[in-house]
Amino acid sequence: VGGLPAGARVAVVGADAAGMSAAASLRRLRPDLDVVAFEQGPDTSYSMCGIPAYVGGLVADAEDLVVRTPAELRASGIAVHTRTEVVALDSAARRVTVRDLDAGRERDEAYDALVYTAGAHPVTGDLPGVEHGHVVHTLEEGRRLRQVLDARDDIERVAVVGAGYIGLELAEALVRRGLPAVLIDRNPQVMPSLDPAMAAHVERALVDFGVEVRLGESLTGISAAGGRCAAVTTDRATHPADAVVLALGARPRVALAQAAGCAVGSSGALVVDERMRTTVEGIWAAGDCVESRHIVSGGPVNVQLGTHASKQGKVAALDIAADGDGPARFPGVVGTAVTTVCDTEVARTGLSTAEAEQAGIAVAETTFGATARADYLPAPGEVVVRMLAEVGSGRLVGAQLVGTGNVGKRIDVAATWCQLGVRVQDAQLFDLAYAPPFGGVWDLLQVGARKLTRTLGLSPVL
Ligand SMILES: Cc1cc2nc3c(=O)[nH]c(=O)nc-3n(C[C@H](O)[C@H](O)[C@H](O)COP(=O)(O)OP(=O)(O)OC[C@H]3O[C@@H](n4cnc5c(N)ncnc54)[C@H](O)[C@@H]3O)c2cc1C
């Protein structure tokens, strides 16, 4: 950037997790800069993660998910323009063209540095009748779905297509509010980020909760009657449904930045360095639209999670504030994720067996079930643990946990081991917390580390 002088203008494209994390940090670090943000939607800085709970009625108002409203952001010194879409980006002239979506007018806005945080857009495909499906990738889309569910008392069944964590959370939310839900996916298992044996436990939790699960079925279309969704068709069946939610995944929204010359990597997301700088001078990027390094495999990945978006936004801000010489480096990701599905906690980190194979890492695995707490306590809970370690070195490569009790705490320990390349033979003696309500004297992860140490012929086996 060559030194951003006082009064220099930083433009932010997109005003949610990554963008507002960057903007708020910049205001704090460099109050002398002019920070302006353009957001095509009506909302800013909200928790997308809470949308399934809102659709299910656990959260009363969509506004409860908003962390900072446009007015609050403006009061903090961030000039947010909502319902304002960035339609062109000229990196040579350092200028964006924005369209005021209410007035229908376009104008140019200059910048000295730009933070591109346009997120990802849901995949819907172009199957017949797809316009009758709902996606829930913004608060506005969540409001639309909830309005349909609230307004109609004749809904007998809702179809959710896509059995990733978002589809699962939505199917559960629908059943919780008393609406029968059928969950459809073309894969033979739910949650493709888990190994099949672990995914089978999640599928059982869904079925026991009352979700109808149809796997190995590919969506072929949505049929409507009287302008309303009537059924979803797959290559194997027709499922009557009064509403359908498409949770088919999301692609990084890169078009504007790519047209401005920013390189796109093999994951389909923007290439950035550890300071979140794109390949074009003066443009930083963060969040769902960027590619990260997977610390275990070393390969490029696009992991769309709020936790990364928020951290990457801050790293970008530190770099801009320090005139392109920021002290923070985003190290990459290990693919850690946690959720609850129908009262069952599900968590994973590192590589799955298939991912390890793709990365050319030979692994040994252990899978076992145990109680989550001391088993003399009432309701000790059950957890199924799966761990993978590298043949030869013993480095922990991945872990997956499904069950009821302390799964979130344990996955963070495993994530730290994966990130630091801890070997299972060493992990056995790590100083982890113990008391009966939390686990056994030997934590489940240390039991797994011992099993893997033995399987791999490493020493010592404790
Ligand atoms: C239902 C659901 C549940 C989730 N649950 C979790 C969870 O439990 N844990 C977790 O870590 N993550 C979760 N996520 C993911 C998390 O919400 C995202 O990773 C995070 O919001 C990404 O932040 P972002 O700022 O990169 O992108 P976004 O939040 O998508 O923000 C991008 C913004 O840019 C705007 N925009 C795009 N293009 C333009 C343009 N041309 N002009 C102006 N504005 C533009 C968009 O309108 C949008 O507001 C969930 C996501 C969904 C959909």
Coordinates of C-alpha atoms and ligand atoms in Angstrom, one line a residue:
V1 CA 0.0 0.0 0.0
G2 CA 3.0 2.2 0.5
G3 CA 1.8 3.8 3.8
L4 CA -1.9 4.6 4.3
P5 CA -2.0 8.3 5.3
A6 CA -4.6 9.6 7.8
G7 CA -7.9 10.0 6.1
A8 CA -7.2 7.2 3.6
R9 CA -10.2 5.2 2.6
V10 CA -10.7 1.5 3.2
A11 CA -13.7 0.0 1.4
V12 CA -15.2 -3.3 2.6
V13 CA -17.3 -5.4 0.2
G14 CA -19.9 -7.4 2.4
A15 CA -20.9 -6.5 5.9
D16 CA -21.1 -9.7 7.8
A17 CA -18.7 -11.9 9.7
A18 CA -15.4 -11.3 7.9
G19 CA -16.1 -7.8 6.7
M20 CA -17.3 -6.4 10.0
S21 CA -14.6 -8.1 11.9
A22 CA -12.1 -6.3 9.6
A23 CA -13.9 -3.0 9.8
A24 CA -14.3 -3.0 13.6
S25 CA -10.6 -3.8 14.0
L26 CA -9.6 -1.1 11.6
R27 CA -11.6 1.5 13.5
R28 CA -9.9 0.5 16.7
L29 CA -6.4 0.2 15.3
R30 CA -6.5 3.2 12.9
P31 CA -9.3 5.7 13.9
D32 CA -7.7 8.1 11.5
L33 CA -8.8 6.0 8.5
D34 CA -12.1 6.3 6.7
V35 CA -13.8 2.9 6.7
V36 CA -16.8 2.4 4.4
A37 CA -18.7 -0.9 3.8
F38 CA -21.1 -1.9 1.1
E39 CA -23.7 -4.6 1.7
Q40 CA -26.3 -5.8 -0.8
G41 CA -28.7 -7.1 1.8
P42 CA -30.7 -5.2 4.5
D43 CA -28.8 -6.8 7.4
T44 CA -25.3 -6.5 8.8
S45 CA -23.2 -8.5 11.2
Y46 CA -25.6 -11.3 12.1
S47 CA -25.2 -14.9 13.2
M48 CA -26.0 -17.1 10.2
C49 CA -25.2 -20.0 12.5
G50 CA -28.4 -19.2 14.4
I51 CA -30.7 -19.4 11.4
P52 CA -31.7 -23.0 11.9
A53 CA -32.8 -22.2 15.5
Y54 CA -34.7 -19.2 14.2
V55 CA -36.5 -21.3 11.5
G56 CA -37.3 -23.8 14.1
G57 CA -38.8 -21.2 16.4
L58 CA -36.3 -21.5 19.2
V59 CA -35.3 -17.9 18.5
A60 CA -38.3 -15.6 18.4
D61 CA -37.1 -12.8 16.1
A62 CA -34.6 -12.6 13.3
E63 CA -33.4 -9.4 14.9
D64 CA -32.2 -11.5 17.9
L65 CA -29.5 -12.9 15.6
V66 CA -28.2 -9.4 14.6
V67 CA -25.0 -8.7 16.5
R68 CA -24.6 -5.1 15.3
T69 CA -27.3 -3.2 13.3
P70 CA -26.4 -0.8 10.5
A71 CA -27.2 2.1 12.9
E72 CA -24.9 0.7 15.6
L73 CA -22.1 0.2 13.0
R74 CA -22.5 3.8 11.8
A75 CA -22.4 5.0 15.4
S76 CA -19.1 3.2 15.8
G77 CA -17.7 5.1 12.9
I78 CA -18.1 2.5 10.1
A79 CA -20.0 4.0 7.2
V80 CA -22.2 1.1 6.2
H81 CA -24.4 1.3 3.0
T82 CA -27.0 -1.5 3.0
R83 CA -29.0 -2.5 0.0
T84 CA -26.0 -1.4 -2.0
E85 CA -24.4 -3.9 -4.3
V86 CA -20.8 -3.6 -5.5
V87 CA -21.2 -4.4 -9.3
A88 CA -17.7 -3.7 -10.5
L89 CA -14.2 -3.5 -9.1
D90 CA -11.4 -1.5 -10.9
S91 CA -8.2 -2.4 -9.1
A92 CA -6.0 -0.2 -11.3
A93 CA -8.1 2.9 -10.6
R94 CA -8.8 1.8 -7.0
R95 CA -12.5 2.3 -7.5
V96 CA -15.7 0.3 -7.1
T97 CA -19.0 0.9 -8.8
V98 CA -22.0 0.4 -6.5
R99 CA -25.7 0.1 -7.2
D100 CA -28.2 1.5 -4.7
L101 CA -30.8 -1.3 -5.0
D102 CA -33.7 0.9 -3.7
A103 CA -33.0 3.9 -5.9
G104 CA -31.7 1.8 -8.8
R105 CA -28.8 4.2 -9.3
E106 CA -25.1 3.5 -9.7
R107 CA -22.2 5.5 -8.5
D108 CA -18.4 5.2 -8.3
E109 CA -16.6 5.1 -4.9
A110 CA -12.8 5.4 -4.6
Y111 CA -10.7 3.4 -2.2
D112 CA -7.1 3.2 -1.1
A113 CA -7.4 -0.3 0.3
L114 CA -10.1 -2.8 -0.2
V115 CA -11.3 -5.8 1.9
Y116 CA -13.2 -8.3 -0.2
T117 CA -15.5 -10.4 2.0
A118 CA -18.3 -11.4 -0.3
G119 CA -18.9 -14.8 1.3
A120 CA -20.3 -17.7 -0.6
H121 CA -23.5 -18.3 -2.6
P122 CA -25.7 -21.4 -2.1
V123 CA -25.6 -23.9 -4.9
T124 CA -29.1 -24.7 -6.3
G125 CA -28.4 -26.0 -9.8
D126 CA -30.9 -25.5 -12.6
L127 CA -33.3 -28.4 -12.1
P128 CA -36.9 -28.0 -13.1
G129 CA -38.9 -26.1 -10.4
V130 CA -35.9 -25.1 -8.4
E131 CA -37.4 -21.6 -7.9
H132 CA -39.9 -23.2 -5.5
G133 CA -37.1 -24.2 -3.2
H134 CA -35.8 -22.1 -0.2
V135 CA -32.1 -21.5 0.5
V136 CA -31.1 -20.2 3.9
H137 CA -27.8 -18.5 3.4
T138 CA -28.8 -15.0 4.6
L139 CA -31.0 -13.7 7.4
E140 CA -33.4 -12.5 4.8
E141 CA -33.8 -16.0 3.3
G142 CA -34.3 -17.3 6.8
R143 CA -37.1 -14.8 7.4
R144 CA -38.8 -15.8 4.1
L145 CA -38.7 -19.5 5.1
R146 CA -40.0 -18.9 8.6
Q147 CA -42.8 -16.6 7.2
V148 CA -44.0 -19.4 5.0
L149 CA -43.9 -21.9 7.8
D150 CA -45.6 -19.5 10.2
A151 CA -48.3 -18.4 7.8
R152 CA -49.5 -21.7 6.5
D153 CA -51.3 -24.2 8.8
D154 CA -51.7 -26.8 6.0
I155 CA -48.1 -27.8 5.8
E156 CA -47.9 -31.6 6.3
R157 CA -44.3 -32.2 5.3
V158 CA -41.2 -30.4 4.5
A159 CA -38.3 -31.7 2.4
V160 CA -34.7 -30.8 3.1
V161 CA -32.3 -31.7 0.3
G162 CA -28.7 -32.0 1.3
A163 CA -27.4 -33.8 4.4
G164 CA -24.5 -31.6 5.3
Y165 CA -24.6 -30.0 8.8
I166 CA -26.8 -27.2 7.7
G167 CA -29.4 -29.6 6.2
L168 CA -29.3 -31.7 9.3
E169 CA -29.7 -28.7 11.6
L170 CA -32.7 -27.5 9.6
A171 CA -34.4 -31.0 9.5
E172 CA -34.1 -31.2 13.2
A173 CA -35.4 -27.7 13.7
L174 CA -38.5 -28.5 11.5
V175 CA -39.3 -31.7 13.5
R176 CA -38.8 -29.8 16.7
R177 CA -41.5 -27.3 15.7
G178 CA -43.8 -30.2 14.9
L179 CA -43.3 -30.4 11.1
P180 CA -42.6 -33.8 9.6
A181 CA -39.3 -33.6 7.6
V182 CA -37.8 -35.8 4.9
L183 CA -34.0 -35.4 4.5
I184 CA -32.7 -36.4 1.1
D185 CA -29.1 -36.7 -0.2
R186 CA -27.6 -38.4 -3.2
N187 CA -24.6 -39.7 -1.0
P188 CA -25.0 -43.0 0.8
Q189 CA -24.3 -41.3 4.1
V190 CA -25.2 -38.1 6.0
M191 CA -22.4 -35.6 6.8
P192 CA -19.8 -36.3 4.1
S193 CA -17.1 -34.8 6.3
L194 CA -17.3 -37.8 8.6
D195 CA -16.2 -41.4 7.9
P196 CA -19.1 -43.6 7.0
A197 CA -19.0 -45.6 10.3
M198 CA -19.4 -42.3 12.3
A199 CA -22.0 -40.9 10.0
A200 CA -24.1 -44.0 10.6
H201 CA -24.4 -42.9 14.3
V202 CA -25.6 -39.5 13.2
E203 CA -28.1 -41.0 10.8
R204 CA -29.5 -43.1 13.7
A205 CA -29.9 -40.1 15.9
L206 CA -31.9 -38.4 13.1
V207 CA -34.1 -41.4 12.5
D208 CA -34.7 -41.8 16.3
F209 CA -35.7 -38.2 16.5
G210 CA -38.3 -38.6 13.8
V211 CA -36.5 -37.3 10.6
E212 CA -37.2 -39.5 7.6
V213 CA -33.8 -40.0 6.0
R214 CA -33.5 -40.9 2.3
L215 CA -30.0 -41.5 1.1
G216 CA -28.6 -42.4 -2.3
E217 CA -31.3 -40.4 -4.0
S218 CA -30.5 -37.5 -6.4
L219 CA -32.8 -34.6 -6.7
T220 CA -34.3 -34.3 -10.2
G221 CA -36.8 -31.5 -9.7
I222 CA -39.4 -29.7 -7.6
S223 CA -43.0 -29.8 -8.8
A224 CA -45.6 -27.2 -7.9
A225 CA -49.4 -26.9 -7.8
G226 CA -51.1 -23.6 -7.6
G227 CA -47.7 -21.8 -7.5
R228 CA -46.7 -23.7 -4.4
C229 CA -44.3 -26.5 -3.9
A230 CA -46.1 -29.9 -4.0
A231 CA -43.4 -32.5 -4.2
V232 CA -39.7 -33.1 -4.7
T233 CA -38.7 -35.8 -7.2
T234 CA -35.6 -37.8 -7.1
D235 CA -34.2 -40.5 -9.4
R236 CA -35.9 -43.0 -7.2
A237 CA -39.1 -41.6 -5.8
T238 CA -41.5 -38.7 -5.5
H239 CA -41.8 -37.2 -2.0
P240 CA -44.8 -35.0 -1.4
A241 CA -43.7 -31.8 0.3
D242 CA -45.4 -28.5 1.0
A243 CA -42.1 -26.7 1.2
V244 CA -38.5 -27.6 0.3
V245 CA -35.2 -26.3 1.6
L246 CA -32.1 -26.7 -0.6
A247 CA -29.0 -27.1 1.5
L248 CA -26.7 -28.3 -1.3
G249 CA -23.6 -26.4 -0.3
A250 CA -22.2 -23.1 -1.2
R251 CA -19.5 -21.8 -3.6
P252 CA -17.1 -19.0 -2.8
R253 CA -18.4 -15.7 -4.3
V254 CA -15.3 -14.7 -6.2
A255 CA -16.5 -13.2 -9.6
L256 CA -15.9 -9.5 -8.9
A257 CA -12.4 -10.0 -7.4
Q258 CA -11.5 -12.5 -10.1
A259 CA -12.5 -10.0 -12.8
A260 CA -10.3 -7.5 -11.1
G261 CA -7.3 -9.9 -11.5
C262 CA -7.3 -11.7 -8.1
A263 CA -6.1 -15.3 -8.6
V264 CA -8.5 -18.1 -7.8
G265 CA -7.1 -21.4 -6.5
S266 CA -7.9 -25.0 -7.1
S267 CA -10.6 -25.0 -4.3
G268 CA -12.5 -22.3 -6.3
A269 CA -11.7 -19.6 -3.7
L270 CA -9.4 -16.6 -3.8
V271 CA -5.7 -17.1 -3.2
V272 CA -4.5 -15.1 -0.3
D273 CA -1.2 -15.1 1.7
E274 CA -0.9 -15.4 5.4
R275 CA -1.7 -11.7 5.8
M276 CA -4.9 -12.2 3.8
R277 CA -3.5 -10.3 0.8
T278 CA -4.9 -11.3 -2.6
T279 CA -2.6 -11.4 -5.6
V280 CA -3.7 -7.9 -6.5
E281 CA -2.1 -5.0 -4.7
G282 CA -4.4 -3.1 -2.5
I283 CA -7.0 -5.9 -2.2
W284 CA -7.3 -8.1 0.9
A285 CA -9.8 -10.9 1.3
A286 CA -11.2 -12.9 4.1
G287 CA -14.0 -15.4 5.0
D288 CA -15.9 -17.9 2.9
C289 CA -14.5 -16.5 -0.3
V290 CA -10.9 -17.4 0.4
E291 CA -8.7 -20.4 0.2
S292 CA -6.8 -21.6 3.2
R293 CA -3.9 -24.0 3.7
H294 CA -4.9 -27.3 5.4
I295 CA -2.3 -27.6 8.1
V296 CA -2.4 -31.5 8.2
S297 CA -2.4 -32.2 4.4
G298 CA -0.6 -29.0 3.3
G299 CA -3.2 -28.6 0.5
P300 CA -5.5 -25.7 -0.4
V301 CA -9.0 -25.9 1.0
N302 CA -12.1 -23.6 1.2
V303 CA -13.7 -24.1 4.6
Q304 CA -16.7 -21.9 5.1
L305 CA -17.0 -21.3 8.8
G306 CA -17.7 -18.2 10.8
T307 CA -14.8 -18.8 13.1
H308 CA -12.3 -18.5 10.3
A309 CA -14.1 -15.5 8.8
S310 CA -13.8 -13.5 12.0
K311 CA -10.1 -14.3 12.6
Q312 CA -9.1 -13.7 8.9
G313 CA -10.9 -10.3 9.0
K314 CA -8.8 -9.3 12.0
V315 CA -5.6 -10.5 10.4
A316 CA -6.4 -8.4 7.2
A317 CA -7.2 -5.4 9.4
L318 CA -3.9 -5.7 11.3
D319 CA -2.0 -5.8 8.0
I320 CA -3.8 -2.8 6.5
A321 CA -3.4 -0.8 9.7
A322 CA 0.3 -1.5 9.6
D323 CA 0.6 -0.4 6.0
G324 CA 1.0 -3.9 4.6
D325 CA 3.4 -5.1 7.3
G326 CA 1.1 -6.5 9.9
P327 CA 2.2 -8.7 12.7
A328 CA -0.5 -11.4 12.4
R329 CA -0.4 -14.4 10.2
F330 CA -3.3 -16.7 9.5
P331 CA -1.7 -20.2 9.8
G332 CA -4.4 -22.2 8.0
V333 CA -7.1 -24.6 9.2
V334 CA -7.4 -28.2 10.4
G335 CA -11.1 -28.6 9.5
T336 CA -12.5 -28.4 13.0
A337 CA -16.3 -28.4 13.3
V338 CA -18.9 -29.1 15.9
T339 CA -22.7 -29.3 15.9
T340 CA -25.5 -31.0 17.7
V341 CA -27.9 -33.1 15.7
C342 CA -31.0 -34.2 17.5
D343 CA -29.4 -34.0 21.0
T344 CA -26.3 -35.8 19.7
E345 CA -23.1 -33.9 19.6
V346 CA -21.0 -34.4 16.5
A347 CA -17.5 -33.1 16.0
R348 CA -14.5 -33.6 13.7
T349 CA -11.1 -32.2 13.1
G350 CA -8.1 -33.0 10.8
L351 CA -8.6 -35.3 7.9
S352 CA -11.1 -38.1 7.4
T353 CA -9.9 -41.5 6.1
A354 CA -10.8 -40.5 2.5
E355 CA -9.1 -37.1 2.8
A356 CA -5.9 -38.7 4.3
E357 CA -5.9 -41.2 1.4
Q358 CA -6.3 -38.3 -1.1
A359 CA -3.5 -36.5 0.5
G360 CA -1.3 -39.6 0.3
I361 CA -0.9 -40.0 4.1
A362 CA -0.9 -43.6 5.3
V363 CA -2.9 -43.8 8.5
A364 CA -3.9 -46.3 11.2
E365 CA -7.3 -45.9 12.8
T366 CA -9.0 -46.8 16.0
T367 CA -12.8 -46.6 16.7
F368 CA -14.3 -47.4 20.0
G369 CA -17.3 -46.5 22.2
A370 CA -17.0 -45.4 25.9
T371 CA -18.9 -43.4 28.5
A372 CA -18.4 -39.6 28.3
R373 CA -18.2 -39.3 32.2
A374 CA -17.4 -41.6 35.0
D375 CA -19.8 -44.5 34.5
Y376 CA -20.9 -44.6 38.2
L377 CA -22.6 -41.2 37.7
P378 CA -26.3 -41.0 36.6
A379 CA -26.5 -40.5 32.8
P380 CA -22.8 -40.9 32.0
G381 CA -23.4 -40.4 28.3
E382 CA -22.0 -42.4 25.4
V383 CA -19.3 -41.2 23.0
V384 CA -18.0 -43.0 19.9
V385 CA -14.4 -42.0 19.2
R386 CA -12.5 -42.4 15.9
M387 CA -8.9 -41.3 15.6
L388 CA -6.4 -41.5 12.8
A389 CA -2.6 -41.3 13.2
E390 CA 0.2 -41.4 10.6
V391 CA 2.0 -44.6 10.0
G392 CA 5.6 -44.2 10.9
S393 CA 5.6 -40.9 12.8
G394 CA 2.5 -41.4 15.0
R395 CA 1.3 -37.8 14.2
L396 CA -2.4 -37.4 14.9
V397 CA -4.1 -36.8 11.6
G398 CA -7.7 -36.6 12.5
A399 CA -10.4 -37.3 15.1
Q400 CA -14.2 -37.6 15.0
L401 CA -16.6 -37.8 18.0
V402 CA -20.3 -38.6 18.1
G403 CA -22.2 -38.8 21.3
T404 CA -23.6 -37.1 24.4
G405 CA -21.0 -35.4 26.6
N406 CA -18.0 -33.2 26.4
V407 CA -17.6 -33.7 22.7
G408 CA -16.9 -30.0 22.0
K409 CA -14.2 -29.8 24.6
R410 CA -12.5 -33.0 23.4
I411 CA -12.5 -32.0 19.7
D412 CA -10.7 -28.8 20.6
V413 CA -7.9 -30.9 22.3
A414 CA -7.7 -33.1 19.2
A415 CA -7.7 -30.0 16.9
T416 CA -4.8 -28.6 18.9
W417 CA -2.9 -31.9 18.6
C418 CA -3.5 -31.9 14.8
Q419 CA -2.5 -28.3 14.4
L420 CA 0.8 -28.8 16.3
G421 CA 1.5 -32.2 14.8
V422 CA 1.5 -33.9 18.2
R423 CA 2.3 -37.6 18.1
V424 CA 0.0 -40.1 19.7
Q425 CA 2.8 -41.6 21.8
D426 CA 3.4 -38.2 23.3
A427 CA -0.3 -37.3 23.6
Q428 CA -0.9 -40.1 26.1
L429 CA 0.8 -38.1 28.9
F430 CA -0.6 -34.6 28.1
D431 CA -1.9 -32.8 31.2
L432 CA -5.7 -32.9 30.5
A433 CA -8.3 -32.0 33.0
Y434 CA -10.1 -34.7 34.9
A435 CA -13.0 -35.0 37.3
P436 CA -15.8 -37.6 37.2
P437 CA -18.5 -35.3 35.6
F438 CA -16.1 -34.7 32.7
G439 CA -14.6 -38.1 31.9
G440 CA -12.3 -40.8 33.1
V441 CA -8.8 -40.5 34.6
W442 CA -7.5 -41.3 31.1
D443 CA -9.4 -39.0 28.8
L444 CA -11.0 -40.7 25.8
L445 CA -8.5 -39.1 23.4
Q446 CA -5.7 -40.4 25.5
V447 CA -7.3 -43.9 25.4
G448 CA -7.4 -43.6 21.6
A449 CA -3.8 -42.3 21.6
R450 CA -2.7 -45.4 23.5
K451 CA -4.6 -47.7 21.1
L452 CA -3.0 -46.1 18.1
T453 CA 0.5 -46.1 19.7
R454 CA 0.1 -49.9 20.1
T455 CA -1.3 -50.5 16.6
L456 CA 1.5 -48.5 15.0
G457 CA 4.2 -50.3 17.0
L458 CA 5.4 -47.2 18.7
S459 CA 6.6 -46.7 22.2
P460 CA 5.8 -46.2 25.0
V461 CA 2.4 -47.9 25.2
L462 CA 1.0 -46.7 28.6
Ligands
LIG1 C1 -27.4 -21.9 8.2 C2 -26.0 -21.7 8.5 C3 -25.5 -22.2 9.7 C4 -24.1 -22.0 10.0 N1 -23.6 -22.4 11.2 C5 -22.3 -22.2 11.5 C6 -21.7 -22.7 12.7 O1 -22.4 -23.2 13.5 N2 -20.4 -22.4 12.9 C7 -19.6 -21.7 12.0 O2 -18.4 -21.5 12.3 N3 -20.1 -21.3 10.9 C8 -21.4 -21.5 10.5 N4 -21.9 -21.1 9.3 C9 -21.0 -20.5 8.4 C10 -20.8 -19.0 8.7 O3 -22.0 -18.4 8.8 C11 -20.0 -18.4 7.5 O4 -18.8 -19.0 7.4 C12 -19.8 -16.9 7.8 O5 -21.0 -16.2 7.8 C13 -18.9 -16.3 6.6 O6 -18.7 -15.0 6.8 P1 -18.3 -14.1 5.6 O7 -18.3 -12.7 6.1 O8 -17.1 -14.6 4.9 O9 -19.5 -14.3 4.5 P2 -21.0 -13.9 4.7 O10 -21.5 -14.1 6.1 O11 -21.8 -14.7 3.6 O12 -21.1 -12.4 4.3 C14 -20.8 -11.9 3.0 C15 -21.7 -10.7 2.8 O13 -21.3 -10.1 1.6 C16 -22.4 -9.6 0.9 N5 -22.1 -9.4 -0.5 C17 -21.7 -10.4 -1.3 N6 -21.5 -9.9 -2.6 C18 -21.7 -8.5 -2.5 C19 -21.6 -7.4 -3.4 N7 -21.3 -7.6 -4.6 N8 -21.9 -6.2 -2.9 C20 -22.3 -6.0 -1.6 N9 -22.4 -7.0 -0.7 C21 -22.1 -8.2 -1.1 C22 -23.5 -10.6 1.2 O14 -24.8 -10.1 1.1 C23 -23.2 -11.0 2.7 O15 -23.9 -10.3 3.6 C24 -23.3 -21.3 9.0 C25 -23.8 -20.9 7.8 C26 -25.1 -21.1 7.5 C27 -25.7 -20.6 6.2

